[in-house]
Short mmCIF file of C-alpha atoms in Angstrom, two decimals:
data_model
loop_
_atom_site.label_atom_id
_atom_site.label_comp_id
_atom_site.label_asym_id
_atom_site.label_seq_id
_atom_site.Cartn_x
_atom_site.Cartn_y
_atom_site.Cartn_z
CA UNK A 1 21.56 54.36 14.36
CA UNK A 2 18.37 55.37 13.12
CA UNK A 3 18.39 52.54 10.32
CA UNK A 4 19.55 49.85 12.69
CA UNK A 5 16.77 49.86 15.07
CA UNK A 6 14.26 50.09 11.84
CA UNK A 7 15.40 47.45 10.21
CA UNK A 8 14.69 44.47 12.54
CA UNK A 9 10.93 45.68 12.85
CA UNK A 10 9.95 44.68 9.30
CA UNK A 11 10.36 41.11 9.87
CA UNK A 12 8.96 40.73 12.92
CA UNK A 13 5.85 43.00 11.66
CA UNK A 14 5.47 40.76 8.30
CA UNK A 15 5.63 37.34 11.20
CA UNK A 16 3.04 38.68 13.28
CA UNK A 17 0.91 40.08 10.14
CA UNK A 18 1.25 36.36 8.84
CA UNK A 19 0.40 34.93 12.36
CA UNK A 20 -2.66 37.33 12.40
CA UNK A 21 -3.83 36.38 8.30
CA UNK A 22 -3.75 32.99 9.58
CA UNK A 23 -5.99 33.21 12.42
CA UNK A 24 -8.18 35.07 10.95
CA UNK A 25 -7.92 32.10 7.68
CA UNK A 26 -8.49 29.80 10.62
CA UNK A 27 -11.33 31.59 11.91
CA UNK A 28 -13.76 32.75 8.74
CA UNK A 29 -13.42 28.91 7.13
CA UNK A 30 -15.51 27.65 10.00
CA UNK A 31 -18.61 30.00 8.86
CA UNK A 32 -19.87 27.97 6.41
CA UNK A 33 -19.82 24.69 8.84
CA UNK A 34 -21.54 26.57 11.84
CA UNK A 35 -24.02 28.49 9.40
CA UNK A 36 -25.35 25.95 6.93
CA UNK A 37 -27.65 23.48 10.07
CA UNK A 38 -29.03 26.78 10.98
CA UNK A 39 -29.99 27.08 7.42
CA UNK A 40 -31.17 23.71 7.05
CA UNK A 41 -33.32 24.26 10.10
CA UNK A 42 -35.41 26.94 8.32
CA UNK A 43 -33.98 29.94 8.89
CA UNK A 44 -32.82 31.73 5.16
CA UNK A 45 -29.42 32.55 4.13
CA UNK A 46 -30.41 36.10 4.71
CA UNK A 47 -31.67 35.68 7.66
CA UNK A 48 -28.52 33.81 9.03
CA UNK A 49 -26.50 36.77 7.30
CA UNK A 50 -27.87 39.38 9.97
CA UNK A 51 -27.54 37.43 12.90
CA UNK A 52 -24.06 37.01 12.51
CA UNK A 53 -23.23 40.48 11.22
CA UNK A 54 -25.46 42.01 13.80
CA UNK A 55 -24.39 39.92 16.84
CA UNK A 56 -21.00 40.30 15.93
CA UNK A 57 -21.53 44.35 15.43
CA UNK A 58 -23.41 44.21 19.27
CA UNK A 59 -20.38 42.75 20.44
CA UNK A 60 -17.72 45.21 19.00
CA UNK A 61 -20.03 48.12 20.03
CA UNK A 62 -17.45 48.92 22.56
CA UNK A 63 -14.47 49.05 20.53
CA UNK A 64 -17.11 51.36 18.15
CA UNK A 65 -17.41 53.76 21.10
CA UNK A 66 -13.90 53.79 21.90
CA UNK A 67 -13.26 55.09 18.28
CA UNK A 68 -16.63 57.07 17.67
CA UNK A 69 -14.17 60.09 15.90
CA UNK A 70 -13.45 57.68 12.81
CA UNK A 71 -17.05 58.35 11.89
CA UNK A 72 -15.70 61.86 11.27
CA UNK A 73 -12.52 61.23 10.23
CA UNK A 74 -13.42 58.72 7.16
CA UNK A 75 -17.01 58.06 6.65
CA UNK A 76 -16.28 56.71 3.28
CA UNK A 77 -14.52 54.54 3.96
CA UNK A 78 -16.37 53.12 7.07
CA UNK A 79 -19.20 52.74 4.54
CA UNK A 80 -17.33 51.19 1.88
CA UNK A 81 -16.07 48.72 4.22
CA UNK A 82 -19.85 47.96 5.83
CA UNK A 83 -21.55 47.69 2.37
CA UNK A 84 -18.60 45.66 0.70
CA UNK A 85 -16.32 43.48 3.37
CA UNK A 86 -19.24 43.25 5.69
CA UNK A 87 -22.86 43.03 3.73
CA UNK A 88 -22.01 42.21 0.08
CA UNK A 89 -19.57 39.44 0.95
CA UNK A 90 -21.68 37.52 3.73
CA UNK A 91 -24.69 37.84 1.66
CA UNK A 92 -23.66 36.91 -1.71
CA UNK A 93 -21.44 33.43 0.30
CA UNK A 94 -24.38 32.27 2.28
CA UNK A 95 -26.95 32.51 -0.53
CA UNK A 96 -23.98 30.58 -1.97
CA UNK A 97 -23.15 28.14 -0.01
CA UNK A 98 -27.80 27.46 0.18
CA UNK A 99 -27.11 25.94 -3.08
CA UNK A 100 -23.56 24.37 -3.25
CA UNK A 101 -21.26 23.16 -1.27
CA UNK A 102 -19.16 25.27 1.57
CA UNK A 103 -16.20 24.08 0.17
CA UNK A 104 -16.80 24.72 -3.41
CA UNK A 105 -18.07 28.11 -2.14
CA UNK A 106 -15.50 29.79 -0.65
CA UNK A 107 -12.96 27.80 -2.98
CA UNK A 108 -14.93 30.18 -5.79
CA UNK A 109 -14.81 33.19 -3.86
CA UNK A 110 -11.13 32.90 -3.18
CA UNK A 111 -10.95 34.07 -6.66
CA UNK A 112 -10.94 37.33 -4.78
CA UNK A 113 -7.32 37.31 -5.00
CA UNK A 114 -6.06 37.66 -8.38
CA UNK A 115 -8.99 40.12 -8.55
CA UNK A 116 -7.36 41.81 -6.14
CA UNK A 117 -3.85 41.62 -7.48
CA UNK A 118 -5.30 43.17 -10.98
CA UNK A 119 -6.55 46.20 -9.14
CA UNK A 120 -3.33 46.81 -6.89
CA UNK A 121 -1.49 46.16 -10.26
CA UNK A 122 -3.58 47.80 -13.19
CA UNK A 123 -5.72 50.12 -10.95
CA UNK A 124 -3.65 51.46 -7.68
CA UNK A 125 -0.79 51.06 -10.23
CA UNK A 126 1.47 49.67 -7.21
CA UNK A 127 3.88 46.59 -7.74
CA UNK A 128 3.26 43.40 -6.77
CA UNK A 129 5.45 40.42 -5.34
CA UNK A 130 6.37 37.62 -7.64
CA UNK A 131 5.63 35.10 -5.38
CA UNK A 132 1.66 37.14 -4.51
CA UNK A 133 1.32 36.68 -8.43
CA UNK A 134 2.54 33.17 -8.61
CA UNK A 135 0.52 32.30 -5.49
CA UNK A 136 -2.99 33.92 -6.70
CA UNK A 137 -1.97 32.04 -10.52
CA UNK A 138 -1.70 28.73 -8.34
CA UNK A 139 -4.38 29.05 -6.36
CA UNK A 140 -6.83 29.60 -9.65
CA UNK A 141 -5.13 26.57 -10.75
CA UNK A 142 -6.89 24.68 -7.58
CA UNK A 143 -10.05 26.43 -8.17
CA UNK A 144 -10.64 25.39 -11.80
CA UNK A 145 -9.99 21.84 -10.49
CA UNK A 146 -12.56 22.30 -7.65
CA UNK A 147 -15.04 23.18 -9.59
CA UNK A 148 -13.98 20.90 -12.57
CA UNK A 149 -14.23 23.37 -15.14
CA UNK A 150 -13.79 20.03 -17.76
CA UNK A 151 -17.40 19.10 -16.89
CA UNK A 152 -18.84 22.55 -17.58
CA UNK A 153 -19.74 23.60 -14.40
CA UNK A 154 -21.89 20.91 -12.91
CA UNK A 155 -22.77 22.56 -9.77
CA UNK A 156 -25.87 25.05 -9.71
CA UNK A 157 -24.74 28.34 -11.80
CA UNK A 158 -26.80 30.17 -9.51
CA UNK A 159 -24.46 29.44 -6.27
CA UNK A 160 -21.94 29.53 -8.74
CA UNK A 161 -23.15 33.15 -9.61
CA UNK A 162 -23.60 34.12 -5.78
CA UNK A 163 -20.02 32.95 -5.12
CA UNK A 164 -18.34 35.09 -7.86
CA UNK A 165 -20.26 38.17 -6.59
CA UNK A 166 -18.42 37.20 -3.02
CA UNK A 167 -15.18 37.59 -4.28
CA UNK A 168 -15.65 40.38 -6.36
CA UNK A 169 -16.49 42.12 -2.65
CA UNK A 170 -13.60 40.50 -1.30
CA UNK A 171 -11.83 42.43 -3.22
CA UNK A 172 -13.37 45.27 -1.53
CA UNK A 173 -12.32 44.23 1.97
CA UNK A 174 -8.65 44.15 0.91
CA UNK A 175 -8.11 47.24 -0.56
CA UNK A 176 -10.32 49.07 1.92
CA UNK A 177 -8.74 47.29 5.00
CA UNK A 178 -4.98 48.88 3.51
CA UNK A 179 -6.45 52.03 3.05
CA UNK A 180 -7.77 52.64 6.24
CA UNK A 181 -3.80 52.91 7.32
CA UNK A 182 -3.27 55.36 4.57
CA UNK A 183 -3.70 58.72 4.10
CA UNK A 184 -3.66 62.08 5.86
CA UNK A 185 -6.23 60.81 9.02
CA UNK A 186 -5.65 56.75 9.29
CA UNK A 187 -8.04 54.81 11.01
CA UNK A 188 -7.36 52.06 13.54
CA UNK A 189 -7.64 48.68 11.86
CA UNK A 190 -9.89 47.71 15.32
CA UNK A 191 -12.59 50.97 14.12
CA UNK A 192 -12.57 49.94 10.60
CA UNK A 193 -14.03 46.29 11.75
CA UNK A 194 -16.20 47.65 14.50
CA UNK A 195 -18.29 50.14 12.18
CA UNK A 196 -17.83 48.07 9.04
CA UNK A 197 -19.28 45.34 11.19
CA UNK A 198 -22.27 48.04 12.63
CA UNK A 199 -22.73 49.57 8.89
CA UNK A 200 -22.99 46.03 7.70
CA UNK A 201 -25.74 45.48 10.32
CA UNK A 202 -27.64 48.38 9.34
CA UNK A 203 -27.58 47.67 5.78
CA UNK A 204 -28.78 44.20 6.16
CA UNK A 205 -31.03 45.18 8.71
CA UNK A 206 -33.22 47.07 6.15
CA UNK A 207 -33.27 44.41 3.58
CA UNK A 208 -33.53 41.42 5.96
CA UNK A 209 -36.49 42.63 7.98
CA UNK A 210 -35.23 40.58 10.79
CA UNK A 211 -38.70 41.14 12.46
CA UNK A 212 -40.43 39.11 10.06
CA UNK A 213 -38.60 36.15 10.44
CA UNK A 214 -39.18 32.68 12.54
CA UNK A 215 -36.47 32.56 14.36
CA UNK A 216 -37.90 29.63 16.57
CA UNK A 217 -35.11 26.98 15.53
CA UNK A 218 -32.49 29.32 17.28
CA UNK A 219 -34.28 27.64 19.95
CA UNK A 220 -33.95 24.14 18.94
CA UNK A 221 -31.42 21.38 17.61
CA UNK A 222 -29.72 21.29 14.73
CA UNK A 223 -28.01 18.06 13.01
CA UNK A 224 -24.59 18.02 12.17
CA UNK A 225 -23.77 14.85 10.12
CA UNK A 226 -26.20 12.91 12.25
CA UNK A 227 -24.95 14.56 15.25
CA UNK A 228 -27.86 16.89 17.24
CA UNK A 229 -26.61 19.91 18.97
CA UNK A 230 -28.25 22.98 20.48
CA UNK A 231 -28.81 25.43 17.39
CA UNK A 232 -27.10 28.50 19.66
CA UNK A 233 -23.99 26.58 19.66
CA UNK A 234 -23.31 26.83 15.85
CA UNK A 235 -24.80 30.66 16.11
CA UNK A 236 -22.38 31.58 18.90
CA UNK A 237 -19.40 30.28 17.05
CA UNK A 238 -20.55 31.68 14.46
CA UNK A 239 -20.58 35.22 15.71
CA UNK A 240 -17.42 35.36 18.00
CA UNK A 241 -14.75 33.18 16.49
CA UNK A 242 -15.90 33.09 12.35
CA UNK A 243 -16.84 36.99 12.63
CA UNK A 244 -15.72 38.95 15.69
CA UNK A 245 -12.06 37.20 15.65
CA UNK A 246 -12.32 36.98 12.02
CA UNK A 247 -12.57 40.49 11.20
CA UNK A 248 -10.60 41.61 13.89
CA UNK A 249 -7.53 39.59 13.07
CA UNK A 250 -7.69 39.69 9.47
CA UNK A 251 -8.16 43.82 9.05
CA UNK A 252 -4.93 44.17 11.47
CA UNK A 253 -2.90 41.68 9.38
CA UNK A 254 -3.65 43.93 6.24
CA UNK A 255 -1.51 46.49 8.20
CA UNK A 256 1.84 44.30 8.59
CA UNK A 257 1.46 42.55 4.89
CA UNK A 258 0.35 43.98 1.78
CA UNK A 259 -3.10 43.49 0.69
CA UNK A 260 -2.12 41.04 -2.39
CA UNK A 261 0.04 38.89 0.33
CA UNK A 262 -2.49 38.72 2.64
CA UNK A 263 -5.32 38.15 0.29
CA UNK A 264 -3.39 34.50 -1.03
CA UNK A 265 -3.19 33.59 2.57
CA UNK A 266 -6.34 33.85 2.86
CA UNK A 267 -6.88 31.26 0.55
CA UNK A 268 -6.37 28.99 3.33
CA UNK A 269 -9.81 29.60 4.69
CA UNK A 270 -10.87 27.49 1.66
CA UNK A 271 -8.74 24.66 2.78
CA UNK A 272 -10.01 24.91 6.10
CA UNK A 273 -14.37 25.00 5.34
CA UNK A 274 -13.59 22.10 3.09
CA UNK A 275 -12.19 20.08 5.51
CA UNK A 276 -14.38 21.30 8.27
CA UNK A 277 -17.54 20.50 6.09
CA UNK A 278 -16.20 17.34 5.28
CA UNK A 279 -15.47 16.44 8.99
CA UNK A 280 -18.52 18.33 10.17
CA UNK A 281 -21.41 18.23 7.74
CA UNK A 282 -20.29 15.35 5.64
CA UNK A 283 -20.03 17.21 2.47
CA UNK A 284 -17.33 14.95 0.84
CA UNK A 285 -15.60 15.91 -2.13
CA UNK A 286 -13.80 13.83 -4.86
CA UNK A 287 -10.36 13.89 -5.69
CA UNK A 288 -10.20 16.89 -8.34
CA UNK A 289 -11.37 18.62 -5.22
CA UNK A 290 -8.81 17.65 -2.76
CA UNK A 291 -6.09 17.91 -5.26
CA UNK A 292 -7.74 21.77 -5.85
CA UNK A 293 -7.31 22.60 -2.09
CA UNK A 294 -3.74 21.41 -1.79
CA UNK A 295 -3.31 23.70 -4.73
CA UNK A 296 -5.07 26.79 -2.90
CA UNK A 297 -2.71 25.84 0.15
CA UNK A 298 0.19 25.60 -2.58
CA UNK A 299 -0.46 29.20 -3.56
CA UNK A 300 -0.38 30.97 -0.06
CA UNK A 301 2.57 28.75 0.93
CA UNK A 302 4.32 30.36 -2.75
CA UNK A 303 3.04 34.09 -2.00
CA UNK A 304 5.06 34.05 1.85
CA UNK A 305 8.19 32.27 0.68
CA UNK A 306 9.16 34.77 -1.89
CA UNK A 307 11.24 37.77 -1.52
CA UNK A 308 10.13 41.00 -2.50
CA UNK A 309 12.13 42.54 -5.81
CA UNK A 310 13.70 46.37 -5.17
CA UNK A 311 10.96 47.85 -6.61
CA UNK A 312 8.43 46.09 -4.17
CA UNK A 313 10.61 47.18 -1.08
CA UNK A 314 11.05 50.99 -2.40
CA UNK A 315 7.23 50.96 -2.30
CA UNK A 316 6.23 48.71 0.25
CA UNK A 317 8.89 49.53 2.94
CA UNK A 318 8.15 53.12 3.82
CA UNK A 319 3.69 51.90 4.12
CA UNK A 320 5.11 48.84 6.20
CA UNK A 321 7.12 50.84 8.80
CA UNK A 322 4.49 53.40 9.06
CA UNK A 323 1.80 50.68 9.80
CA UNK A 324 4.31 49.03 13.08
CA UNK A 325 5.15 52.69 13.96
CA UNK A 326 1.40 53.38 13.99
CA UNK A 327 0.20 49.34 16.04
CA UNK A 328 -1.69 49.47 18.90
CA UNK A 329 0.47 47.01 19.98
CA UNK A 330 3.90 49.09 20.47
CA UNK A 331 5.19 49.35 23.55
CA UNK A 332 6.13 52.73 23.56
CA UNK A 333 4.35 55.67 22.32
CA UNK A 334 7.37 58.06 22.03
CA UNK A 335 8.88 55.34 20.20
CA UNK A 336 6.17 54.99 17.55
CA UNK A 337 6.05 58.83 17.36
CA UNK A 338 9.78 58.70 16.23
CA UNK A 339 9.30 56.12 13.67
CA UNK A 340 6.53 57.92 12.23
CA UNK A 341 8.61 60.47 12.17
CA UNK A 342 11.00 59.28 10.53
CA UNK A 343 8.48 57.75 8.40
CA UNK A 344 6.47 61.05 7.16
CA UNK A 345 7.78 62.24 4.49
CA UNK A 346 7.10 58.85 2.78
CA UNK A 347 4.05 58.75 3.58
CA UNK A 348 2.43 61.73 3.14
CA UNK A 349 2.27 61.12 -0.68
#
C-alpha cells in the first residue's frame, strides 16, 4: 500500500520541478534586457551587479530570518552558494554582456550544462539521463552556431572570456542547489537562496564599494530601443522578477529534477534574453544565431522527453522521493514524515 501511494508522487514532483525550472528560465533571461540601459546610462557592470544582488538579498531578508539555523547547520555550503551561484555568476555575465551581446552572453554561459553533466558524471560519479546528455550535446551544437565558431570568434574574446567564467559558476549553482537537499542536516531550498543571495551581497559589497559610485542615473531615464523609461523600472524588474523569483524558483526546481535535467532547461533562459534583447534593446542577430537558439530550445525539449534508464531510477528515485517528502509545499506534515521514513535508509548514504 505503501508503494502505491509513492508512486504517483514522482510524476507530479518532476511536473511541478519542470513548471518551477521554467519560471525561473522565464525569469533570469530578462536580466540582461533590464540591466544593460542601466549600464549604458553610466553606471558599471559591477556596480549594476550589487544592486541587484543586494536589493534582491534586502528583500529575502525575511525568509533569511525565518531560517537563521541554516547558518549553523551548513555554512559551507551557504558560502559556496553566495560566492559561486550568487557573486561569481552575476559578475562574470554582466561584465559580459558590457562587451557583447545579451544573447550571445548567456547563449555562452549556458555551456554550464555539459560542464555540469561532466562533474555529476566523472566527479559525483552519479548516472546521467540519456536524453540530459543528448540535450546538453544539442544545446553546444546551438552555441557553436551562435557564436559562429567558423569565423574564429568574431565577438570581443574578452566578453567571450567573462562569459565562460559564468558558466563555469553555473556549474556551481547546480550542484550546490542539489546538495543543499542532501545529507545528514538538509537545508530548505528557500534558505539556500536567501543567504546565498545575502553572502553574495556581502561579497560584492567589499569589492564594489557601492559608496563610491554615481548612482544619479537610478534617478533618471534610460532608452530602450529609442523608447525612454524611468531607470527604476528596469532596476525593479531587475531585482524582483530576474533575481528574487529567479532564484527562488530555480533552487526549488533542483529539488524535484536532477541537477543535469534542470540545468538543460535552463538553457531556455538563452532563448528567452535573445529574444527579449532583440524585442527590447534591438540587439538583432543573424540567422546562425536564431538557428543556434532553436537548437538550445531543441536540447531542453530532448533532456524532458526522455525516460530515465534503470540505473538512473535506482539512483535518482530514492533522492527524488526524499526531496517531495521533505517540500514545503506538502499538505501534511505526518504525511511527509512517513515518506521520509520510508525514505531513510536510502538516503542516509
Amino acid at each position: 500500500m505503501h508503494r502505491s501511494t509513492a508512486s504517483p508522487t514522482l510524476p507530479s514532483g518532476r511536473t511541478l520541478g519542470l513548471g518551477l525550472a521554467l519560471v525561473s528560465a522565464f525569469a533570469f533571461g530578462g536580466s540582461g534586457t533590464a540591466a544593460k540601459p542601466l549600464i549604458e546610462a553610466g553606471l558599471s557592470p559591477l556596480h549594476v551587479v550589487w544592486l541587484r544582488v543586494t536589493g534582491a538579498a534586502v528583500a529575502l531578508l525575511p525568509i533569511a530570518y525565518r531560517h537563521r539555523d541554516a547558518v549553523l547547520r551548513r555554512p559551507g555550503l551557504l558560502l559556496g552558494f553566495g560566492l559561486l551561484a550568487v557573486a561569481g555568476v552575476q559578475a562574470c555575465y554582466f561584465a559580459a554582456i558590457s562587451r557583447i551581446p545579451v544573447g550571445v552572453a548567456l547563449l555562452i554561459e549556458y555551456l554550464g550544462p555539459p560542464l555540469l553533466i561532466g562533474y555529476v558524471k566523472f566527479v559525483q560519479r552519479r548516472p546521467i539521463s540519456r536524453g540530459s546528455a543528448i540535450g546538453a550535446g544539442i544545446a553546444v551544437a546551438g552555441l557553436a552556431c551562435v557564436v559562429e565558431v567558423w569565423n574564429g570568434l568574431s565577438f570581443d574574446a574578452l566578453g567571450v572570456l567573462f562569459a565562460l567564467g559564468a558558466a563555469c559558476c553555473q556549474v556551481g549553482y547546480f550542484v550546490l542547489a542539489d546538495a543543499g537537499r542532501r545529507g545528514e542536516r538538509p537545508v530548505d531550498p528557500l534558505a539556500v537562496s536567501a543567504y546565498g543571495l545575502l553572502i553574495g551581497a556581502v561579497l560584492l559589497t567589499a569589492v564594489a564599494r557601492p559608496w563610491q559610485a554615481d548612482w544619479s542615473p537610478l534617478g533618471g531615464d534610460v532608452v530602450m530601443n529609442g523608447h525612454t523609461l524611468p531607470a527604476f523600472v528596469p532596476a525593479v524588474w531587475m531585482v524582483l522578477i530576474a533575481t528574487v523569483l529567479a532564484y527562488l524558483t530555480g533552487v526549488i526546481s533542483v529539488g524535484y529534477l536532477s541537477p543535469p535535467v534542470a540545468g538543460v532547461v535552463a538553457n531556455l533562459e538563452a532563448v528567452v534574453a535573445t529574444v527579449l534583447a532583440w524585442v527590447l534593446l534591438g540587439e538583432h542577430l543573424g540567422l546562425p544565431q536564431i538557428a543556434g537558439g532553436l537548437l538550445v530550445l531543441a536540447g531542453a525539449f530532448a533532456a524532458q522527453v526522455s525516460t530515465p534508464g534503470a540505473e538512473e531510477k535506482a539512483a535518482v528515485t530514492p533522492d527524488a522521493t526524499a526531496a517531495v517528502a521533505g517540500a514545503a509545499t506538502g499538505p501534511d506534515p505526518e504525511d511527509r514524515a512517513a515518506r521520509t521514513a520510508r525514505t531513510g535508509s536510502a538516503t542516509a548514504s
